[in-house]
Amino acid sequence: MNQQTLTADVLIVGAGPVGLTLAMDLASRGVRVVIAETRRRGEPPSVKCNHVAARTMEQFRRLGVAQKVRQVGLPEDYPNDVVFRTSFTGQELTRIPIPCRRDRYTAEGGPDTWWPTPEPPHRINQIYLEPILLEHAAALPGVSLHDRTQITGFTQDDDGVVATALGLDDGHSFDIRCRYMVGCDGGSSTVRKSMGAKLEGTPVIQRVQSTYIRAPGLLERVPGTPAWSCYAVNPRRCGTVFAIDGQDRWLVHNHLNPHEPDFESIDRDQSIREILGVGPDFEYEVISKEDWVGRRLVADRFRQGRVFLAGDAAHLWVPYAGYGMNAGIADAVNLGWLLGACIQGWADEQALDAYELERQPITEQVSHFAMDHAQKMIRARSAVPPDIEAPGPDGEALRAAMGQEAYELNVQQFCCAGLNFGYFYADSPLIVSDGEAPPPYTMGSFTASTVPGCRAPHFWLEDGRSLYDAFGPGYTLLRSNRAVDIEPLLQAARQAGMPLAVIDVAAAQLPEGYRHPLVLCRADQHVVWRGERVPEDAGALVARLCGRAHALVPEALSG
């Protein structure tokens, strides 16, 4: 019999960026949260994600942490460009210009400076990001963080979950009773294994021998302008170098070739020198080895009763376009408002069905985008001409051609507008289709749309606020014609206890994509319904949005 029992509305297993974002979202809704983390408080994460996507920054803005995040990372004037060279210190082939953080809100003319968002992306390594999220989340009312705590098992019934926890320092076992539990505990997730979910897909796409190094004097060897990321392309070794602090710390990815079976089959030191373009006399220090395997794996289910999976616990893929961590944060945001609605009492338990129905197809789509791009990059690395570094006109022409190919292939990865703004939720019980199909999107392109399921196109309000800053914590109705009577919908929402904010805007303010005078959006900024007028049975629409009327056909809810 365990001597102690903690209680919470939600137990989050794992205090990485996904779990911390979920905790922040839930806390903003008055939900009591316990976080169980095996690491010590303040123990740094591994040097993983180097990029926070615009969609993630939009959510960080909503949660009040965006500016804290943006003030950290590379020096404010350090170029965030992506450059392709014959080696880190070699000849430049091409460059994808990305503004430094000082100019991120004001820069123009770049491949991602036109994006319709209040929060552009931000280049920052996870070793800087995670401490900010941890400090912010731990200070919120209702959040209790338990480090050096491992969840060893759980049981659940109709009323909640009882998780068994083990204190890793003192060996003390205790229970945590909660209404819901979310496994944000990474690729080797204990929660996923305990609930019997399985990862399915492609177990190995590529292997990367990754090394975190300290190399004083390396930056001064770079010809021309430095960059956040450098792809080294030569016939000896191909790799990628990421600037971690903009001074002397770097992450070096050595992309192993298909015939190279394991991480230690290749001389690590020699490969690093070939990628950097330095000789045996150059000195550097290995801080840590960060080897990883690129995969395309998605869990066969994201939920078992009151237990959910999010982030790497639910999906793993090659981290092209920065969409490992960022997809996990999208999971957290999606699940956070659903759990909050149920715990607050205005949504039915059936609303939680939307989480798996919405997020699992999207993660499948994104995983295929990432895998397809990885395979194209593997082919490109295997086709590096032996004379890519040759002097003279022939070598220059070869480098120019290869640079053009590299730019066209990779600008969509590093300036991935489609993955940020183009994805949509189809076949969701909480979204009312009006028969129009959402516009297709690619990794790098999208069409702004208010088709239900799409992200509400962003614009700035007359008072200077972002549209999203005016959104409520539940649902928000955009009305561009004050003559349209919305009182029946407001009354139905009040009767159901459903939070519904209203934003009146002039039609002239609206960007392309807004064609209906009424557009109803939810907390994560996705459109759930639109119409010319409120449906005759406004109560039926509200019931649908609260998860109480899944069977209602869209025709009955049209306006």
Coordinates of C-alpha atoms in Angstrom, one line a residue:
M1 CA 0.0 0.0 0.0
N2 CA 1.5 3.3 -1.1
Q3 CA 1.9 5.8 1.8
Q4 CA 1.1 8.9 -0.3
T5 CA -1.4 9.9 -3.0
L6 CA -1.2 13.0 -5.0
T7 CA -4.2 14.3 -6.9
A8 CA -4.6 16.4 -10.0
D9 CA -6.9 16.9 -12.9
V10 CA -4.2 15.9 -15.4
L11 CA -0.9 14.0 -14.9
I12 CA 1.7 14.8 -17.6
V13 CA 4.5 12.3 -17.9
G14 CA 7.6 14.1 -19.2
A15 CA 8.8 17.7 -18.8
G16 CA 10.1 18.3 -22.3
P17 CA 8.8 21.1 -24.6
V18 CA 5.6 19.1 -25.4
G19 CA 4.7 18.3 -21.8
L20 CA 5.6 21.8 -20.6
T21 CA 3.5 23.4 -23.3
L22 CA 0.5 21.2 -22.4
A23 CA 1.0 22.2 -18.8
M24 CA 0.9 25.9 -19.7
D25 CA -2.2 25.5 -21.8
L26 CA -4.0 23.6 -19.1
A27 CA -3.0 26.0 -16.4
S28 CA -4.3 28.9 -18.4
R29 CA -7.7 27.1 -18.2
G30 CA -7.6 26.6 -14.4
V31 CA -6.7 22.9 -14.6
R32 CA -4.6 21.4 -11.8
V33 CA -1.6 19.7 -13.3
V34 CA 1.1 17.3 -12.0
I35 CA 4.2 16.8 -14.1
A36 CA 6.4 13.8 -13.5
E37 CA 9.9 14.0 -15.0
T38 CA 12.8 11.5 -14.6
R39 CA 15.6 14.2 -14.9
R40 CA 16.7 16.5 -12.1
R41 CA 15.3 20.0 -12.1
G42 CA 17.5 22.1 -14.4
E43 CA 19.3 19.1 -16.0
P44 CA 19.8 20.2 -19.6
P45 CA 18.2 18.3 -22.4
S46 CA 20.1 16.8 -25.3
V47 CA 21.0 19.1 -28.2
K48 CA 18.0 18.3 -30.3
C49 CA 15.6 20.7 -31.9
N50 CA 17.1 23.9 -33.4
H51 CA 13.9 25.5 -34.6
V52 CA 10.6 26.8 -33.2
A53 CA 8.0 27.0 -36.0
A54 CA 5.7 30.0 -36.6
R55 CA 2.7 28.0 -35.5
T56 CA 4.4 27.1 -32.3
M57 CA 5.4 30.7 -31.7
E58 CA 1.8 31.7 -32.3
Q59 CA 0.8 29.4 -29.4
F60 CA 3.7 30.6 -27.2
R61 CA 2.3 34.1 -27.8
R62 CA -1.1 33.0 -26.6
L63 CA 0.5 31.4 -23.6
G64 CA 2.5 34.5 -22.7
V65 CA 6.0 33.1 -23.3
A66 CA 6.8 34.1 -26.9
Q67 CA 8.9 37.1 -26.1
K68 CA 10.9 35.2 -23.4
V69 CA 11.7 32.6 -26.0
R70 CA 12.6 35.1 -28.8
Q71 CA 15.1 36.9 -26.5
V72 CA 17.2 33.8 -26.2
G73 CA 19.3 31.7 -28.6
L74 CA 21.9 33.0 -31.1
P75 CA 23.1 36.6 -30.7
E76 CA 20.4 39.0 -32.0
D77 CA 22.5 40.0 -35.1
Y78 CA 23.7 36.5 -35.9
P79 CA 22.4 35.5 -39.4
N80 CA 19.8 32.7 -39.3
D81 CA 20.6 31.8 -42.9
V82 CA 21.0 28.3 -44.3
V83 CA 24.1 28.1 -46.4
F84 CA 25.4 25.3 -48.6
R85 CA 29.2 25.0 -49.0
T86 CA 31.8 22.5 -50.1
S87 CA 32.7 22.3 -46.4
F88 CA 31.9 24.5 -43.5
T89 CA 35.0 26.6 -44.3
G90 CA 34.8 26.0 -48.1
Q91 CA 33.2 27.6 -51.1
E92 CA 29.6 28.7 -50.9
L93 CA 27.2 27.1 -53.3
T94 CA 23.9 28.9 -52.3
R95 CA 22.2 30.6 -49.4
I96 CA 18.7 30.7 -48.1
P97 CA 18.3 34.1 -46.4
I98 CA 16.5 34.0 -43.0
P99 CA 16.5 37.2 -40.8
C100 CA 18.4 37.3 -37.6
R101 CA 16.1 37.7 -34.5
R102 CA 16.8 41.4 -34.3
D103 CA 15.1 41.9 -37.7
R104 CA 12.6 39.0 -37.5
Y105 CA 9.5 41.2 -37.3
T106 CA 10.6 43.8 -39.8
A107 CA 12.7 42.1 -42.6
E108 CA 11.3 42.0 -46.1
G109 CA 12.1 40.2 -49.3
G110 CA 13.0 36.8 -47.9
P111 CA 11.4 33.5 -48.6
D112 CA 9.6 33.5 -45.3
T113 CA 9.3 37.2 -44.4
W114 CA 5.9 37.5 -46.2
W115 CA 4.2 34.9 -43.9
P116 CA 0.8 36.0 -42.6
T117 CA 1.5 35.5 -38.9
P118 CA 2.0 37.7 -35.8
E119 CA 4.9 35.4 -34.8
P120 CA 7.6 34.4 -37.3
P121 CA 9.7 31.3 -36.6
H122 CA 12.7 31.5 -34.3
R123 CA 16.0 29.6 -34.4
I124 CA 16.9 28.4 -31.0
N125 CA 18.3 25.2 -29.7
Q126 CA 16.3 23.1 -27.2
I127 CA 19.0 23.6 -24.5
Y128 CA 18.0 27.3 -24.4
L129 CA 14.3 26.8 -25.1
E130 CA 13.4 24.1 -22.5
P131 CA 14.7 26.0 -19.4
I132 CA 12.4 29.0 -20.4
L133 CA 9.4 26.8 -20.7
L134 CA 10.2 25.0 -17.5
E135 CA 10.6 28.2 -15.5
H136 CA 7.4 29.6 -16.9
A137 CA 5.3 26.5 -16.4
A138 CA 6.6 25.7 -12.9
A139 CA 5.6 29.2 -11.8
L140 CA 2.0 28.9 -12.9
P141 CA -0.8 28.4 -10.3
G142 CA -2.0 24.8 -10.3
V143 CA 1.2 23.3 -11.8
S144 CA 3.2 20.9 -9.6
L145 CA 6.5 19.6 -11.0
H146 CA 8.0 16.4 -9.6
D147 CA 11.5 15.7 -10.9
R148 CA 13.4 12.5 -10.5
T149 CA 10.0 10.8 -10.6
Q150 CA 9.3 7.8 -12.8
I151 CA 5.8 6.5 -13.7
T152 CA 6.0 2.8 -13.5
G153 CA 2.4 1.8 -14.3
F154 CA -1.2 2.9 -14.1
T155 CA -4.8 1.6 -13.9
Q156 CA -7.9 3.4 -15.0
D157 CA -11.6 3.3 -14.6
D158 CA -14.6 5.4 -15.5
D159 CA -13.7 8.1 -13.0
G160 CA -10.0 8.5 -13.6
V161 CA -6.5 7.2 -13.6
V162 CA -4.2 6.0 -10.8
A163 CA -0.5 6.1 -11.8
T164 CA 2.2 4.5 -9.7
A165 CA 5.2 6.8 -9.3
L166 CA 8.7 6.0 -8.1
G167 CA 11.1 8.5 -6.6
L168 CA 14.4 7.8 -8.3
D169 CA 16.5 9.2 -5.5
D170 CA 14.8 7.8 -2.4
G171 CA 13.1 4.7 -3.9
H172 CA 9.8 5.9 -2.4
S173 CA 6.7 4.7 -4.3
F174 CA 3.5 6.7 -4.3
D175 CA 0.3 7.1 -6.3
I176 CA -1.0 9.9 -8.4
R177 CA -4.7 10.0 -8.9
C178 CA -5.9 12.1 -11.8
R179 CA -8.8 12.4 -14.2
Y180 CA -6.6 12.1 -17.3
M181 CA -3.0 11.2 -18.0
V182 CA -0.9 12.3 -21.0
G183 CA 2.3 10.5 -22.0
C184 CA 4.8 13.1 -23.3
D185 CA 7.7 10.8 -22.4
G186 CA 9.5 10.5 -25.7
G187 CA 10.2 7.9 -28.3
S188 CA 10.8 5.1 -25.7
S189 CA 7.5 6.1 -24.0
T190 CA 6.6 4.0 -21.0
V191 CA 3.0 5.2 -21.2
R192 CA 2.7 4.1 -24.9
K193 CA 4.0 0.6 -24.0
S194 CA 1.8 0.4 -21.0
M195 CA -1.3 1.2 -23.0
G196 CA -0.4 -1.3 -25.7
A197 CA 0.0 1.1 -28.5
K198 CA 2.5 0.3 -31.2
L199 CA 4.7 2.5 -33.5
E200 CA 4.1 1.6 -37.2
G201 CA 6.0 2.7 -40.3
T202 CA 9.6 2.7 -41.5
P203 CA 12.0 2.0 -38.6
V204 CA 15.2 3.2 -40.3
I205 CA 15.4 5.9 -43.0
Q206 CA 18.9 7.2 -42.2
R207 CA 21.5 7.2 -39.5
V208 CA 23.2 10.3 -38.4
Q209 CA 26.5 10.4 -36.4
S210 CA 25.9 13.6 -34.5
T211 CA 28.5 15.3 -32.3
Y212 CA 28.2 18.4 -30.1
I213 CA 31.5 20.2 -30.1
R214 CA 33.3 23.3 -28.7
A215 CA 35.6 24.7 -31.4
P216 CA 37.2 28.1 -30.5
G217 CA 38.5 29.7 -33.7
L218 CA 36.2 27.9 -36.1
L219 CA 33.9 30.9 -36.7
E220 CA 36.8 33.1 -37.8
R221 CA 37.7 30.5 -40.5
V222 CA 34.3 30.9 -42.2
P223 CA 34.6 32.7 -45.5
G224 CA 32.0 35.5 -45.8
T225 CA 28.9 35.7 -43.8
P226 CA 28.2 33.0 -41.1
A227 CA 24.9 31.1 -41.0
W228 CA 22.7 29.3 -38.5
S229 CA 23.0 26.1 -40.5
C230 CA 25.6 25.0 -43.0
Y231 CA 25.3 22.0 -45.3
A232 CA 28.7 20.7 -46.2
V233 CA 28.7 19.0 -49.6
N234 CA 31.8 17.2 -50.9
P235 CA 32.7 13.7 -52.2
R236 CA 34.4 12.7 -49.0
R237 CA 31.7 13.4 -46.4
C238 CA 28.4 15.3 -46.4
G239 CA 27.1 16.8 -43.2
T240 CA 25.3 19.7 -41.5
V241 CA 26.7 22.1 -38.9
F242 CA 24.3 24.1 -36.7
A243 CA 25.4 27.1 -34.7
I244 CA 24.4 26.6 -31.1
D245 CA 25.6 29.8 -29.4
G246 CA 26.9 31.8 -32.3
Q247 CA 30.4 31.7 -30.8
D248 CA 32.2 28.4 -30.3
R249 CA 29.6 25.6 -29.8
W250 CA 28.4 23.6 -32.8
L251 CA 26.4 20.5 -33.6
V252 CA 27.9 18.5 -36.4
H253 CA 25.7 16.0 -38.2
N254 CA 27.6 13.4 -40.2
H255 CA 25.0 11.8 -42.5
L256 CA 25.9 8.1 -42.9
N257 CA 25.6 6.6 -46.3
P258 CA 23.2 3.6 -46.8
H259 CA 26.1 1.1 -46.9
E260 CA 27.5 2.3 -43.5
P261 CA 25.9 0.0 -41.0
D262 CA 26.4 1.7 -37.6
F263 CA 27.6 4.9 -35.9
E264 CA 31.0 3.6 -35.0
S265 CA 31.8 2.1 -38.4
I266 CA 32.9 5.6 -39.5
D267 CA 35.9 7.5 -38.1
R268 CA 34.1 10.3 -36.1
D269 CA 37.0 12.6 -35.9
Q270 CA 38.0 12.3 -39.5
S271 CA 34.4 12.8 -40.7
I272 CA 34.1 16.0 -38.5
R273 CA 37.3 17.4 -40.1
E274 CA 36.1 16.6 -43.6
I275 CA 32.7 18.3 -42.9
L276 CA 34.4 21.4 -41.3
G277 CA 37.1 21.6 -43.9
V278 CA 39.9 21.7 -41.3
G279 CA 43.2 19.8 -41.0
P280 CA 44.6 17.5 -38.3
D281 CA 46.1 20.4 -36.5
F282 CA 42.7 22.1 -35.7
E283 CA 41.7 21.5 -32.1
Y284 CA 38.1 21.0 -30.9
E285 CA 36.5 19.4 -27.9
V286 CA 33.7 16.8 -28.0
I287 CA 31.0 17.9 -25.5
S288 CA 28.7 15.0 -26.2
K289 CA 27.7 12.4 -28.8
E290 CA 24.2 12.8 -30.0
D291 CA 23.8 10.0 -32.6
W292 CA 20.3 9.4 -33.9
V293 CA 18.3 7.3 -36.3
G294 CA 15.8 8.9 -38.7
R295 CA 12.5 7.0 -38.7
R296 CA 9.0 7.4 -39.9
L297 CA 6.9 5.8 -37.1
V298 CA 3.4 6.8 -36.0
A299 CA 1.5 5.1 -33.1
D300 CA -1.5 3.0 -34.1
R301 CA -3.5 4.9 -31.5
F302 CA -3.1 8.1 -29.5
R303 CA -5.5 7.2 -26.8
Q304 CA -6.7 4.5 -24.4
G305 CA -9.7 5.7 -22.4
R306 CA -8.4 8.5 -20.2
V307 CA -4.8 8.1 -21.2
F308 CA -3.3 10.0 -24.2
L309 CA 0.0 10.2 -26.1
A310 CA 1.6 13.3 -27.5
G311 CA 4.9 14.3 -29.2
D312 CA 7.6 11.7 -29.7
A313 CA 5.6 9.2 -27.7
A314 CA 3.1 9.2 -30.5
H315 CA 5.2 9.8 -33.6
L316 CA 8.9 9.8 -34.7
W317 CA 10.3 10.9 -38.0
V318 CA 13.3 12.5 -39.6
P319 CA 13.4 16.0 -38.2
Y320 CA 13.4 17.8 -41.6
A321 CA 11.5 21.1 -41.5
G322 CA 11.9 21.2 -37.7
Y323 CA 8.7 19.2 -37.4
G324 CA 9.5 16.8 -34.6
M325 CA 9.1 18.9 -31.6
N326 CA 6.8 21.4 -33.3
A327 CA 4.4 18.6 -34.3
G328 CA 4.4 17.5 -30.7
I329 CA 3.6 21.0 -29.5
A330 CA 0.7 21.0 -32.0
D331 CA -0.5 17.8 -30.3
A332 CA -0.3 19.5 -26.9
V333 CA -2.3 22.6 -28.0
N334 CA -5.0 20.4 -29.6
L335 CA -5.3 18.2 -26.6
G336 CA -5.0 21.0 -24.1
W337 CA -8.2 22.9 -25.0
L338 CA -10.2 19.6 -25.3
L339 CA -9.1 18.4 -21.8
G340 CA -9.7 21.9 -20.4
A341 CA -13.2 22.0 -21.9
C342 CA -14.1 18.7 -20.4
I343 CA -12.7 19.5 -17.0
Q344 CA -14.4 22.8 -16.9
G345 CA -17.6 20.9 -17.6
W346 CA -19.0 22.6 -20.7
A347 CA -17.8 19.8 -23.1
D348 CA -18.8 16.2 -23.1
E349 CA -16.3 13.4 -22.8
Q350 CA -17.1 12.5 -26.4
A351 CA -15.3 15.7 -27.5
L352 CA -12.0 14.0 -26.6
D353 CA -12.6 11.6 -29.6
A354 CA -11.5 14.6 -31.8
Y355 CA -7.9 14.4 -30.6
E356 CA -6.9 11.2 -32.2
L357 CA -9.2 11.8 -35.2
E358 CA -7.6 15.1 -35.9
R359 CA -3.9 14.6 -34.9
Q360 CA -3.2 11.1 -36.1
P361 CA -3.9 11.8 -39.8
I362 CA -1.9 15.1 -39.7
T363 CA 1.1 13.4 -38.2
E364 CA 0.8 10.7 -40.9
Q365 CA 0.9 13.5 -43.5
V366 CA 3.8 15.3 -42.0
S367 CA 5.8 12.2 -41.5
H368 CA 5.5 11.4 -45.2
F369 CA 6.6 14.9 -46.1
A370 CA 9.6 14.5 -43.9
M371 CA 10.4 11.0 -45.2
D372 CA 10.1 12.1 -48.9
H373 CA 12.4 15.0 -48.3
A374 CA 14.9 12.8 -46.4
Q375 CA 15.0 10.4 -49.3
K376 CA 15.6 13.2 -51.8
M377 CA 18.4 14.5 -49.6
I378 CA 20.0 11.0 -49.4
R379 CA 19.9 10.8 -53.2
A380 CA 21.4 14.3 -53.5
R381 CA 24.3 13.4 -51.1
S382 CA 25.1 10.3 -53.1
A383 CA 25.3 12.3 -56.4
V384 CA 27.9 14.8 -55.3
P385 CA 30.3 15.2 -58.3
P386 CA 33.9 14.3 -57.5
D387 CA 35.2 17.6 -59.0
I388 CA 32.7 19.9 -57.0
E389 CA 35.8 21.7 -55.5
A390 CA 37.7 22.1 -58.8
P391 CA 39.0 25.5 -59.6
G392 CA 38.3 27.4 -62.8
P393 CA 35.2 27.9 -64.9
D394 CA 34.1 24.3 -65.1
G395 CA 34.2 24.0 -61.3
E396 CA 32.4 27.3 -60.9
A397 CA 29.6 26.2 -63.3
L398 CA 29.3 22.9 -61.5
R399 CA 29.0 24.6 -58.1
A400 CA 26.4 27.1 -59.5
A401 CA 24.3 24.3 -60.8
M402 CA 24.5 22.3 -57.6
G403 CA 23.7 25.4 -55.6
Q404 CA 20.5 26.0 -57.6
E405 CA 19.4 22.5 -57.1
A406 CA 20.1 22.7 -53.4
Y407 CA 18.2 25.9 -53.0
E408 CA 15.1 24.7 -54.8
L409 CA 15.1 21.4 -52.8
N410 CA 15.6 23.0 -49.4
V411 CA 13.9 26.3 -49.4
Q412 CA 10.6 24.5 -48.9
Q413 CA 12.1 22.7 -45.8
F414 CA 13.5 25.8 -44.1
C415 CA 10.7 28.1 -45.2
C416 CA 7.8 25.6 -44.9
A417 CA 4.7 27.8 -45.1
G418 CA 2.5 24.8 -45.9
L419 CA 3.5 22.8 -42.8
N420 CA 2.9 25.9 -40.7
F421 CA -0.4 27.2 -42.1
G422 CA -1.8 24.8 -44.6
Y423 CA -2.7 21.7 -42.7
F424 CA -6.4 21.2 -41.8
Y425 CA -8.5 18.8 -39.7
A426 CA -11.0 16.8 -41.7
D427 CA -13.5 14.3 -40.5
S428 CA -13.5 15.7 -37.0
P429 CA -16.7 15.4 -34.8
L430 CA -16.1 19.0 -33.7
I431 CA -15.9 20.6 -37.1
V432 CA -18.9 21.2 -39.3
S433 CA -18.2 20.7 -43.0
D434 CA -20.1 22.8 -45.5
G435 CA -19.1 20.6 -48.4
E436 CA -16.2 22.7 -49.7
A437 CA -12.9 20.8 -49.7
P438 CA -9.9 22.4 -47.9
P439 CA -7.3 23.6 -50.4
P440 CA -4.3 21.3 -50.8
Y441 CA -0.9 22.2 -49.5
T442 CA 2.7 21.2 -49.8
M443 CA 5.6 21.4 -47.5
G444 CA 6.4 24.9 -48.7
S445 CA 3.1 26.4 -50.0
F446 CA -0.5 26.8 -48.9
T447 CA -3.7 28.7 -49.7
A448 CA -5.3 30.7 -46.8
S449 CA -8.9 29.5 -46.3
T450 CA -11.8 29.6 -43.9
V451 CA -13.0 26.1 -45.0
P452 CA -13.9 24.4 -41.7
G453 CA -10.9 22.6 -40.4
C454 CA -8.4 25.2 -41.7
R455 CA -6.4 27.7 -39.6
A456 CA -8.3 31.0 -39.6
P457 CA -6.3 33.3 -41.9
H458 CA -4.5 35.9 -39.8
F459 CA -4.9 39.7 -40.0
W460 CA -4.3 42.7 -37.8
L461 CA -7.3 44.4 -36.1
E462 CA -7.9 48.1 -36.3
D463 CA -6.6 48.6 -32.8
G464 CA -3.2 47.0 -33.8
R465 CA -3.8 43.7 -32.1
S466 CA -3.3 40.4 -33.8
L467 CA -6.6 38.6 -34.6
Y468 CA -5.4 35.8 -32.4
D469 CA -4.8 38.1 -29.4
A470 CA -8.5 38.8 -29.4
F471 CA -9.6 35.1 -29.4
G472 CA -11.3 33.7 -26.3
P473 CA -10.3 30.6 -24.4
G474 CA -13.2 28.5 -25.9
Y475 CA -14.8 29.5 -29.2
T476 CA -14.6 32.9 -31.0
L477 CA -17.1 34.2 -33.6
L478 CA -15.8 36.6 -36.2
R479 CA -18.6 38.7 -37.6
S480 CA -18.0 41.0 -40.6
N481 CA -21.6 42.3 -40.9
R482 CA -23.3 43.7 -37.8
A483 CA -26.7 43.3 -39.5
V484 CA -26.5 39.5 -39.0
D485 CA -28.3 38.5 -35.9
I486 CA -26.2 36.3 -33.7
E487 CA -28.2 36.4 -30.5
P488 CA -29.7 32.9 -31.0
L489 CA -26.1 31.5 -31.0
L490 CA -25.0 33.6 -28.0
Q491 CA -28.1 32.4 -26.1
A492 CA -27.5 28.8 -27.0
A493 CA -23.8 29.1 -25.9
R494 CA -24.8 30.7 -22.6
Q495 CA -27.3 27.9 -21.9
A496 CA -24.7 25.2 -22.6
G497 CA -22.0 27.1 -20.6
M498 CA -19.8 27.2 -23.7
P499 CA -17.4 30.1 -23.8
L500 CA -18.0 32.2 -26.9
A501 CA -16.3 35.5 -27.6
V502 CA -17.3 37.8 -30.5
I503 CA -15.1 39.9 -32.6
D504 CA -16.8 42.4 -34.9
V505 CA -14.7 43.4 -37.9
A506 CA -15.3 45.5 -41.0
A507 CA -15.5 43.4 -44.1
A508 CA -12.8 45.7 -45.7
Q509 CA -10.3 44.5 -43.0
L510 CA -10.6 40.9 -44.0
P511 CA -7.9 39.2 -46.1
E512 CA -8.5 36.9 -49.0
G513 CA -10.1 33.7 -47.8
Y514 CA -12.9 35.2 -45.7
R515 CA -16.1 34.9 -47.8
H516 CA -18.8 34.5 -45.1
P517 CA -20.0 37.1 -42.6
L518 CA -19.8 34.6 -39.8
V519 CA -16.7 32.5 -39.1
L520 CA -16.6 30.5 -35.9
C521 CA -13.1 29.5 -34.6
R522 CA -11.8 27.5 -31.6
A523 CA -9.0 28.2 -29.2
D524 CA -6.3 26.7 -31.4
Q525 CA -7.3 29.0 -34.2
H526 CA -8.9 26.5 -36.5
V527 CA -12.2 27.2 -38.1
V528 CA -15.1 25.0 -37.0
W529 CA -18.1 26.5 -38.8
R530 CA -19.0 29.4 -41.1
G531 CA -22.2 30.7 -42.6
E532 CA -24.2 33.6 -43.9
R533 CA -26.4 33.5 -40.9
V534 CA -26.9 31.5 -37.6
P535 CA -28.4 28.1 -38.2
E536 CA -32.1 27.8 -37.4
D537 CA -31.2 25.4 -34.6
A538 CA -28.4 27.2 -32.9
G539 CA -28.6 24.8 -30.0
A540 CA -27.8 21.9 -32.3
L541 CA -24.6 23.7 -33.5
V542 CA -23.5 24.4 -29.9
A543 CA -24.2 20.8 -28.9
R544 CA -22.0 19.6 -31.8
L545 CA -19.2 21.9 -30.7
C546 CA -19.5 20.7 -27.1
G547 CA -19.2 17.0 -28.3
R548 CA -22.8 16.2 -27.5
A549 CA -24.2 15.6 -30.9
H550 CA -21.7 13.8 -33.2
A551 CA -24.4 12.4 -35.4
L552 CA -25.9 15.7 -36.5
V553 CA -25.5 16.1 -40.3
P554 CA -23.8 19.3 -41.6
E555 CA -27.0 20.3 -43.5
A556 CA -28.8 20.7 -40.2
L557 CA -26.2 23.1 -39.0
S558 CA -25.7 25.3 -42.1
G559 CA -26.3 29.0 -42.0

